[in-house]
Coordinates of C-alpha atoms and ligand atoms in Angstrom, one line a residue:
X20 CA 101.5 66.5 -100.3
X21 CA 100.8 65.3 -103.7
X22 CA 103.4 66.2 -106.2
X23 CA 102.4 69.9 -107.9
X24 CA 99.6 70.2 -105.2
X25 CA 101.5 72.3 -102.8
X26 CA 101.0 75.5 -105.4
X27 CA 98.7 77.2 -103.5
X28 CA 100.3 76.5 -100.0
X29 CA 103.1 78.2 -101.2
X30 CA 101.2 80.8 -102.4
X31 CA 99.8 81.7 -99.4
X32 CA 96.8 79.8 -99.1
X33 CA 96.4 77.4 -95.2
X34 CA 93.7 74.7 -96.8
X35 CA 95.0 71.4 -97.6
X36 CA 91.9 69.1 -99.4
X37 CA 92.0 65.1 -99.0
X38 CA 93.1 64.7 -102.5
X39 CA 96.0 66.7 -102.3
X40 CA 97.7 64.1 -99.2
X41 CA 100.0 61.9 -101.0
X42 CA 100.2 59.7 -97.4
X43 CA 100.3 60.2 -93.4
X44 CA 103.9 59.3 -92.7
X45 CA 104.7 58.5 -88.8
X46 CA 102.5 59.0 -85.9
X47 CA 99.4 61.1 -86.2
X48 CA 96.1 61.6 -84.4
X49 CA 92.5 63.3 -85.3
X50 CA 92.4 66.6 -84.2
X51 CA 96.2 66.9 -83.3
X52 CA 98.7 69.3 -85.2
X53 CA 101.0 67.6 -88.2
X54 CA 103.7 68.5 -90.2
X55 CA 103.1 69.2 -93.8
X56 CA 105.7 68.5 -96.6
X57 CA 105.7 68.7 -100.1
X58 CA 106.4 65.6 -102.5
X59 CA 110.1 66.4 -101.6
X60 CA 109.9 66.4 -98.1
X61 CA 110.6 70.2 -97.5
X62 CA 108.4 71.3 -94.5
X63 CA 105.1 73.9 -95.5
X64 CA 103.8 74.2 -91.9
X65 CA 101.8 72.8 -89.3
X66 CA 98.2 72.3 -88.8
X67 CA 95.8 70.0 -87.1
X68 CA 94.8 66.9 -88.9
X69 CA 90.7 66.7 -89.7
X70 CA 90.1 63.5 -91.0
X71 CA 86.8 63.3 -91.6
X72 CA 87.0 67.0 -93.6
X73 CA 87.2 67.0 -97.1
X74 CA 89.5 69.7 -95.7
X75 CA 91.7 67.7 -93.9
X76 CA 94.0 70.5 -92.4
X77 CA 94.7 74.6 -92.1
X78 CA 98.1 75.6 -91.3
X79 CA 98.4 77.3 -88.2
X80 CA 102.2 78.0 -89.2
X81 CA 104.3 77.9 -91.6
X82 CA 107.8 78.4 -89.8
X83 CA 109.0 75.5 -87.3
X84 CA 107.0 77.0 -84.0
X85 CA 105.0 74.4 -81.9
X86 CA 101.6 74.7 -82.1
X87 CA 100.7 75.0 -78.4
X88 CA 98.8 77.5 -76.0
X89 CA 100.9 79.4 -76.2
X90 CA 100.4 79.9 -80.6
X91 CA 97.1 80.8 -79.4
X92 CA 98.1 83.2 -76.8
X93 CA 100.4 85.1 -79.5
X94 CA 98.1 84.9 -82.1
X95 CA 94.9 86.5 -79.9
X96 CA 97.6 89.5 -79.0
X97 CA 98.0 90.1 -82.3
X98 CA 94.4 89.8 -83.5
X99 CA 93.7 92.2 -80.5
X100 CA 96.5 94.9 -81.4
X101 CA 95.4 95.3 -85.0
X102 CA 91.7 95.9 -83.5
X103 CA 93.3 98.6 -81.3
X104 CA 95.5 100.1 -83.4
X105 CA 92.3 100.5 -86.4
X106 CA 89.6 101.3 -83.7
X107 CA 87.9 98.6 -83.8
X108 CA 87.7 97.9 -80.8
X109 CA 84.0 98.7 -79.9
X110 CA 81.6 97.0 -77.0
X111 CA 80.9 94.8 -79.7
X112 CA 83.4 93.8 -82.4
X113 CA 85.2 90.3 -83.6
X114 CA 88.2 89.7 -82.2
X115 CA 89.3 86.5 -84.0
X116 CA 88.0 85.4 -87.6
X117 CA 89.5 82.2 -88.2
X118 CA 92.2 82.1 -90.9
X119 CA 92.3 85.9 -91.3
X120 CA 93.7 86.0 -88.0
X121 CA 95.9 83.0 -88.7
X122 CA 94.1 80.9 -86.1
X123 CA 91.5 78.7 -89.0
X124 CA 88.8 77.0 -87.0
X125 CA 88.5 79.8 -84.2
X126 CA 85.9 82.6 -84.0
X127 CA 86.1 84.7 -80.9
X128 CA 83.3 87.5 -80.7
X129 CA 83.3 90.6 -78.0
X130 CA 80.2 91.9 -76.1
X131 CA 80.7 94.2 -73.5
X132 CA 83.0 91.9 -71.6
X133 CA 81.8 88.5 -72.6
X134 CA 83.6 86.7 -75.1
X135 CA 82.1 84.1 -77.4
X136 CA 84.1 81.5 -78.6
X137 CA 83.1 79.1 -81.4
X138 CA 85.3 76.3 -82.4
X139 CA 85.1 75.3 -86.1
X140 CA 87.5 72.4 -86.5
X141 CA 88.0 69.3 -84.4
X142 CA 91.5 70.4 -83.9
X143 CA 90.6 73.7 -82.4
X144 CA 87.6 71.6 -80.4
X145 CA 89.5 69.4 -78.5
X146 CA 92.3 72.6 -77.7
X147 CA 89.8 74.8 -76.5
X148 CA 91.3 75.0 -73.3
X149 CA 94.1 76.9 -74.8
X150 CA 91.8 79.3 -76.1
X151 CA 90.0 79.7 -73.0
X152 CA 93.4 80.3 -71.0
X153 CA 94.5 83.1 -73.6
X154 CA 90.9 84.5 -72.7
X155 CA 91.0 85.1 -69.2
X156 CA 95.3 86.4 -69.4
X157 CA 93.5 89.2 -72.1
X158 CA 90.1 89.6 -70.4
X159 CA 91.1 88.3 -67.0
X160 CA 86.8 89.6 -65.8
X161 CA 84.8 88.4 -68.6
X162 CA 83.4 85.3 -68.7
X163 CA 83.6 83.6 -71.8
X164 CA 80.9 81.4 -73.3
X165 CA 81.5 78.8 -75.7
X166 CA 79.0 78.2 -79.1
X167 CA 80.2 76.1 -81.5
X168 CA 78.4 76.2 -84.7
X169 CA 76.6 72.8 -85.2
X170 CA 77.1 71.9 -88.4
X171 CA 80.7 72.8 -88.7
X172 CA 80.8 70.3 -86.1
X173 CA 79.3 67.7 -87.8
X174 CA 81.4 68.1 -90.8
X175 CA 84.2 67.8 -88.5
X176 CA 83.3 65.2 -86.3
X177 CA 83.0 66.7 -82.7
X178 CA 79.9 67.1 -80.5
X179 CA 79.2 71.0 -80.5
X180 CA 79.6 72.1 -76.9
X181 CA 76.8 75.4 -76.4
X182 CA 77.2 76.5 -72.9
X183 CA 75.0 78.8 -71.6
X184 CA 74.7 82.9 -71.5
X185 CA 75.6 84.8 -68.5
X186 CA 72.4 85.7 -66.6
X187 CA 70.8 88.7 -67.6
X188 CA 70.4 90.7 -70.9
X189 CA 73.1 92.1 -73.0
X190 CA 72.8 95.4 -74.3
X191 CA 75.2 96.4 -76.5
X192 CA 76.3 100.0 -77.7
X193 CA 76.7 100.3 -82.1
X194 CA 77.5 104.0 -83.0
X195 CA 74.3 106.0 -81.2
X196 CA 72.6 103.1 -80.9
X197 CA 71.8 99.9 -78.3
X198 CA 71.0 96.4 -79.2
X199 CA 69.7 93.3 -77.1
X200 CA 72.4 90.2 -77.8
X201 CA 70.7 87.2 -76.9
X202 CA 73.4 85.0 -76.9
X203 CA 73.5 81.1 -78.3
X204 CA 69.0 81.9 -79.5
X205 CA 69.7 83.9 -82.3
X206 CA 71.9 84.1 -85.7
X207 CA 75.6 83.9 -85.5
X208 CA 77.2 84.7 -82.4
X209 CA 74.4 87.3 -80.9
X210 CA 74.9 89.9 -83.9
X211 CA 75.6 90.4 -87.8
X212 CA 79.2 92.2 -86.6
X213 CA 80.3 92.4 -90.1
X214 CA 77.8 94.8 -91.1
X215 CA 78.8 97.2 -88.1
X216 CA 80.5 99.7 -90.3
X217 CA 77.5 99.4 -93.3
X218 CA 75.3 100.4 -90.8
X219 CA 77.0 103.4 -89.6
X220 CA 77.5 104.1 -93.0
X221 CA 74.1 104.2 -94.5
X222 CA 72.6 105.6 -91.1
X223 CA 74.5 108.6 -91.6
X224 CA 72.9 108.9 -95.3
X225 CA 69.3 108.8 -94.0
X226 CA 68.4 111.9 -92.7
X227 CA 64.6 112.8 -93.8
X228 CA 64.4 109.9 -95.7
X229 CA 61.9 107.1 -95.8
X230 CA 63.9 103.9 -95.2
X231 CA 62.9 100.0 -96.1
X232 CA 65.0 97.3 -94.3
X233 CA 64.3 94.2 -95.8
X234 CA 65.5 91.2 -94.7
X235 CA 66.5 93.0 -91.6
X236 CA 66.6 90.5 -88.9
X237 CA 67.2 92.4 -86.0
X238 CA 66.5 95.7 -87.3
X239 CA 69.7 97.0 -87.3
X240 CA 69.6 98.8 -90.5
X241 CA 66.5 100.5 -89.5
X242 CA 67.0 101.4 -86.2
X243 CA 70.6 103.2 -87.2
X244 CA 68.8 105.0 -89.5
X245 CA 66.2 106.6 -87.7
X246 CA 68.9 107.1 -85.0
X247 CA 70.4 109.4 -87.6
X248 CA 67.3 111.5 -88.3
X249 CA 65.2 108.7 -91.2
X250 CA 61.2 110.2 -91.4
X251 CA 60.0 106.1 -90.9
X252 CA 61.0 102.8 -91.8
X253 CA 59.5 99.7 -93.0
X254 CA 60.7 96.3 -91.4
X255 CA 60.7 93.1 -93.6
X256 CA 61.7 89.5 -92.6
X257 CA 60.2 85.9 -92.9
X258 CA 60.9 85.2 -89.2
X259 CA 58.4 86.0 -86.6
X260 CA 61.5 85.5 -84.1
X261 CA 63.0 88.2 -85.6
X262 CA 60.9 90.6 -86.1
X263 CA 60.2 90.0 -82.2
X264 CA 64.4 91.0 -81.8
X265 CA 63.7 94.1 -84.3
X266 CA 60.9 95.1 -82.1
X267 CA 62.7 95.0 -79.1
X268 CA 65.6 96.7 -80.7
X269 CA 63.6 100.1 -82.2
X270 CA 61.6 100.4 -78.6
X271 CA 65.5 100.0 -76.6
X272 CA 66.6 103.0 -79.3
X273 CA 63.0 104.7 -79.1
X274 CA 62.0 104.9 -82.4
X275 CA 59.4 102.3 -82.6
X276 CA 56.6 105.2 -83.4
X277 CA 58.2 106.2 -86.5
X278 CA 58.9 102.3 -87.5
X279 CA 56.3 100.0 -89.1
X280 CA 57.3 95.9 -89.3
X281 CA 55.7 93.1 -91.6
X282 CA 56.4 89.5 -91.8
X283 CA 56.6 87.6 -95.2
X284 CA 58.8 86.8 -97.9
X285 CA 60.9 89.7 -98.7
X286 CA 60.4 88.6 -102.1
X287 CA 56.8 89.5 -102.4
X288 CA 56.8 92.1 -99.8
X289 CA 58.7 93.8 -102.3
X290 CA 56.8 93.2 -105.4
X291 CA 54.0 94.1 -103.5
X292 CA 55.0 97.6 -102.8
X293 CA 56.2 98.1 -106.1
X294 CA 52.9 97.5 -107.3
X295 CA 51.5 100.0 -105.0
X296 CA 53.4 102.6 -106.4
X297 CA 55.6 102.9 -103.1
X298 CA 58.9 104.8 -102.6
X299 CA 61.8 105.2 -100.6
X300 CA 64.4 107.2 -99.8
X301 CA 66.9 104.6 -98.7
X302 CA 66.8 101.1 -99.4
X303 CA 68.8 98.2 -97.6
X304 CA 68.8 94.5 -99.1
X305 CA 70.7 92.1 -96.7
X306 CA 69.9 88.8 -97.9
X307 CA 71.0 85.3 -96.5
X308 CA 73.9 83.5 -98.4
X309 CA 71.4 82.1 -101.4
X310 CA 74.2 79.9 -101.9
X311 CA 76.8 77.9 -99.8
X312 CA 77.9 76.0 -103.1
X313 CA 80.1 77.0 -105.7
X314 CA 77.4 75.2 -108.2
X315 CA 74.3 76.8 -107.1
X316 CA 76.0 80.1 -107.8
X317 CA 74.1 80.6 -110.6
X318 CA 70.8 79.9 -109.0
X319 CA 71.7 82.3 -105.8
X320 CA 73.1 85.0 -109.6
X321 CA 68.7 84.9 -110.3
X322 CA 68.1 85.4 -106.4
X323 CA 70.3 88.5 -106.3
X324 CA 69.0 89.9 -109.7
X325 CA 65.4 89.2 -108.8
X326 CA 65.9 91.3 -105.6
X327 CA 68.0 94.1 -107.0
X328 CA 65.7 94.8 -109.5
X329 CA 62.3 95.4 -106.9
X330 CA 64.9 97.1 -104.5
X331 CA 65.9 99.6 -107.6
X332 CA 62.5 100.2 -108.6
X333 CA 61.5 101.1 -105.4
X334 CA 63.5 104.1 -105.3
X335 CA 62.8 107.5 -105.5
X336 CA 64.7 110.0 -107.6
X337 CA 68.1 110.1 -105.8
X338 CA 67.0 107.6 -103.7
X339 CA 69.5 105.2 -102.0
X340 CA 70.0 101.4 -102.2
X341 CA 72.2 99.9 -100.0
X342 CA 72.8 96.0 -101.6
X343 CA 74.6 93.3 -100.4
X344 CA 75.9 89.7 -101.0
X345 CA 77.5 87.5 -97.9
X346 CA 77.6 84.2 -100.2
X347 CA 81.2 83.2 -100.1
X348 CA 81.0 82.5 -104.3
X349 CA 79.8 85.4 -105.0
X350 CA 82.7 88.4 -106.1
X351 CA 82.7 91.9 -106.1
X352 CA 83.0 91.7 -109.8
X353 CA 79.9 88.9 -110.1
X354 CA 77.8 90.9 -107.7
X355 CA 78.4 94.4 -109.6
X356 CA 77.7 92.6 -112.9
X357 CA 74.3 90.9 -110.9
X358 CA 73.3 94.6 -109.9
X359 CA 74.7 96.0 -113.8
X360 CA 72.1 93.5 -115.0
X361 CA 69.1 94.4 -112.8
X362 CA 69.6 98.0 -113.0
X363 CA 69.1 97.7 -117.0
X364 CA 66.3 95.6 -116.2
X365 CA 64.6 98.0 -114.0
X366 CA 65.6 100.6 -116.4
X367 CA 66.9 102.7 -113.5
X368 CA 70.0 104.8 -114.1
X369 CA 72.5 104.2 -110.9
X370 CA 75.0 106.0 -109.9
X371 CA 77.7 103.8 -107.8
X372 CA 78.7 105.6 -104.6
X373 CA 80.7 103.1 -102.7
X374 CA 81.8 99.5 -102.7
X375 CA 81.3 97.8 -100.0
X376 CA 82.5 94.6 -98.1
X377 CA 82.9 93.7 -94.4
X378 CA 83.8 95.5 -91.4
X379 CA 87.4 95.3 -90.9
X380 CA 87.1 93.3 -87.5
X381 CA 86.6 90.7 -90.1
X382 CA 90.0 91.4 -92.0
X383 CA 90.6 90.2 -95.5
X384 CA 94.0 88.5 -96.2
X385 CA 94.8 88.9 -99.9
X386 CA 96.3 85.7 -100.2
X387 CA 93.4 83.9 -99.2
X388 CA 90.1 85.2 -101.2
X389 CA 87.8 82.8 -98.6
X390 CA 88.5 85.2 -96.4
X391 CA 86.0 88.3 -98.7
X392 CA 82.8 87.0 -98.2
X393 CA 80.7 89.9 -97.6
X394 CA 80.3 92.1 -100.7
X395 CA 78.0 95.0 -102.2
X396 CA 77.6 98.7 -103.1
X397 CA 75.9 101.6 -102.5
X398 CA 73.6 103.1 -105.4
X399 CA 71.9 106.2 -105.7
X400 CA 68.9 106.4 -108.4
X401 CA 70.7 109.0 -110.6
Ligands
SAH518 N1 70.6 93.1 -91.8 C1 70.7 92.2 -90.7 C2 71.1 90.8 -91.0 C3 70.2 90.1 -92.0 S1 70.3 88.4 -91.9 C4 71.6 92.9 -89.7 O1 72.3 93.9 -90.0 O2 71.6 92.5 -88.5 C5 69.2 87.8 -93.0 C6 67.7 87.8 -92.6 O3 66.9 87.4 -93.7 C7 67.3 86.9 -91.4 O4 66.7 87.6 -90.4 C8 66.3 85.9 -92.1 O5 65.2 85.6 -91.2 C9 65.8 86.7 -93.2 N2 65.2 86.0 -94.4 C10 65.7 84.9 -95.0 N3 65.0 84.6 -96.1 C11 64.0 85.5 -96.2 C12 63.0 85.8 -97.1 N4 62.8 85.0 -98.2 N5 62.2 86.9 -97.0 C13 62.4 87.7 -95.9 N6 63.4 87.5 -95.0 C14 64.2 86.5 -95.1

């Protein structure tokens, strides 16, 4: 590495950009591991080599271990005892999130006894053999699927391989309720896992309240909460697709009668009901990233007030609003001070009951602040 550049390495941090490589010394080969030295030649760790990445390598180590299948096999026991030993293992759960589990480029998602692997970097693509192996010695009766994520695999440079589900549906069990994972048709791996313990969370607030889920793909939110005794909910989402999941989803839990769902912009949707002079008891805002860019973040800053605001004024007096942020640029401390700003806006008085952030199947390593992605808080109209 570049002389100075090796800071953050040291610091904890895996990522190593193009500009930082002062030269490829010896034999090397897309996608295979290399060593990593700074300007003086002292070893950092070891990492496969992603040339066509601005991010050109993550370490999978940093003491003098090969990186083999059997780095993968070590590293997937330990992602799996932490699970166990928190509780987190669940018929659904993540049981490998990339860097946080010190295997960057590797998502591995449980449900029921299928496992979903998605390979993020070429280096991880062309070894997914090793991954698979490590699969069947932990799981040796679930099949495992494989779904890379296409445009990680364009950035990298490898053909995304999507293989197809198991037959048959998956139904899944989340706290008291069920949910259909259609695996490789709908958003990430089947389900939003890191919102698992959000869910659980706010469904156990809802009790006689009247709930609004918007931007709820597949109604999650909405079906926890009139699991836990909510008097009806309103569905929003711009997708047709799925609102057809949702649908599904509150008739498999049974509380379609006591459910209502419209399609549309969740950004008129709400204005709309403000205007109406609507309330609720319980509002959930679960937005898309509005920005994958560190210099839109001020654009996706607007997106998030804008929201906030017609979520807060749709409250009732001690009503709930459960807001979130999964852009990657977006802080804690910038999303409290987005939701400061809309509250004074909306003129609404809220009291903060919680902070939120991902389930812990998605663990954050404190040395590397990538790995916090998922942020919000939990406000109650005071
Ligand atoms: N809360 C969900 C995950 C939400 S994902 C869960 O726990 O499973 C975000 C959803 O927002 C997607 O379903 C997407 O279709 C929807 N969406 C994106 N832009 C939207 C918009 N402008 N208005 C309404 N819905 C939108």
């Amino acid at each position: 590495m570049k002389r100075g550049a090796e800071r953050r390495i040291r610091a904890g941090h895996p990522w190593i950009y193009r500009g930082e490589v002062a030269d490829l010394k010896g034999s090397w080969s897309a996608g295979a591991a290399v060593d990593v030295t700074d300007a003086a030649g002292h070893y950092l760790g070891r990492g496969f080599y992603s040339p066509r990445s601005s991010l050109v390598c993550r370490l999978l180590t940093r003491t003098d271990e090969a990186v083999d299948a059997a780095l993968v096999r070590r590293r997937l026991e330990a992602a799996l005892d932490y699970r166990r030993a928190a509780g987190l293992v669940a018929a659904a759960y993540r049981l490998c999130w990339s860097e946080a589990d010190g295997l960057p480029g590797l998502v591995v998602d449980r449900y029921g006894p299928v496992s979903v692997m998605q390979c993020l970097t070429l280096g991880m693509a062309r070894n997914a053999d090793w991954v698979r192996e490590a699969l069947a010695a932990l799981f040796p009766d679930g099949p495992v699927v494989r779904l890379d994520d296409p445009t990680a695999a364009r950035i990298e440079g490898f053909e995304p391989v999507r293989e197809a589900a198991p037959e048959g549906e998956l139904v899944v069990e989340e706290g008291a309720g069920r949910f259909v994972v259609t695996l490789g048709a709908g958003h990430k791996t089947g389900l939003y896992l890191d919102q698992r313990e959000n869910r659980l969370l706010t469904a156990s607030l809802a009790r006689g309240r009247r709930v609004l889920d918007a931007f709820c793909y597949a109604g999650g939110f909405a079906c926890h909460a009139l699991l836990g005794g909510a008097e009806r909910a309103l569905l929003l989402d711009s997708s047709a697709d799925a609102l057809a999941l949702a649908r599904r989803n509150l008739s498999l839990n049974g509380v379609e009668a006591r459910a209502e769902l419209r399609e549309g912009n969740a950004f008129d949707g709400l204005r709309e009901l403000a205007t109406r002079g609507e309330r609720f008891g319980l509002v959930v805002l679960d937005p898309p990233p509005f920005t994958r860019r560190k210099d839109a973040v001020e654009a996706a800053a607007r997106g998030y007030k804008e929201i906030n605001i017609r979520g807060l004024r749709l409250l009732e007096r001690g009503g709930l609003l459960a807001t979130f942020s999964c852009s990657h640029h977006v802080t804690p401390a910038m999303f409290e001070e987005i939701c400061r700003q809309a509250a004074g806006d909306a003129g609404i008085r809220a009291r903060v009951l919680a902070t939120l952030t991902q389930s812990r199947d998605h663990p954050v390593i404190l040395t590397i602040p990538e790995s916090r992605y998922l942020t919000g808080l939990l406000l109650e109209s005071a």
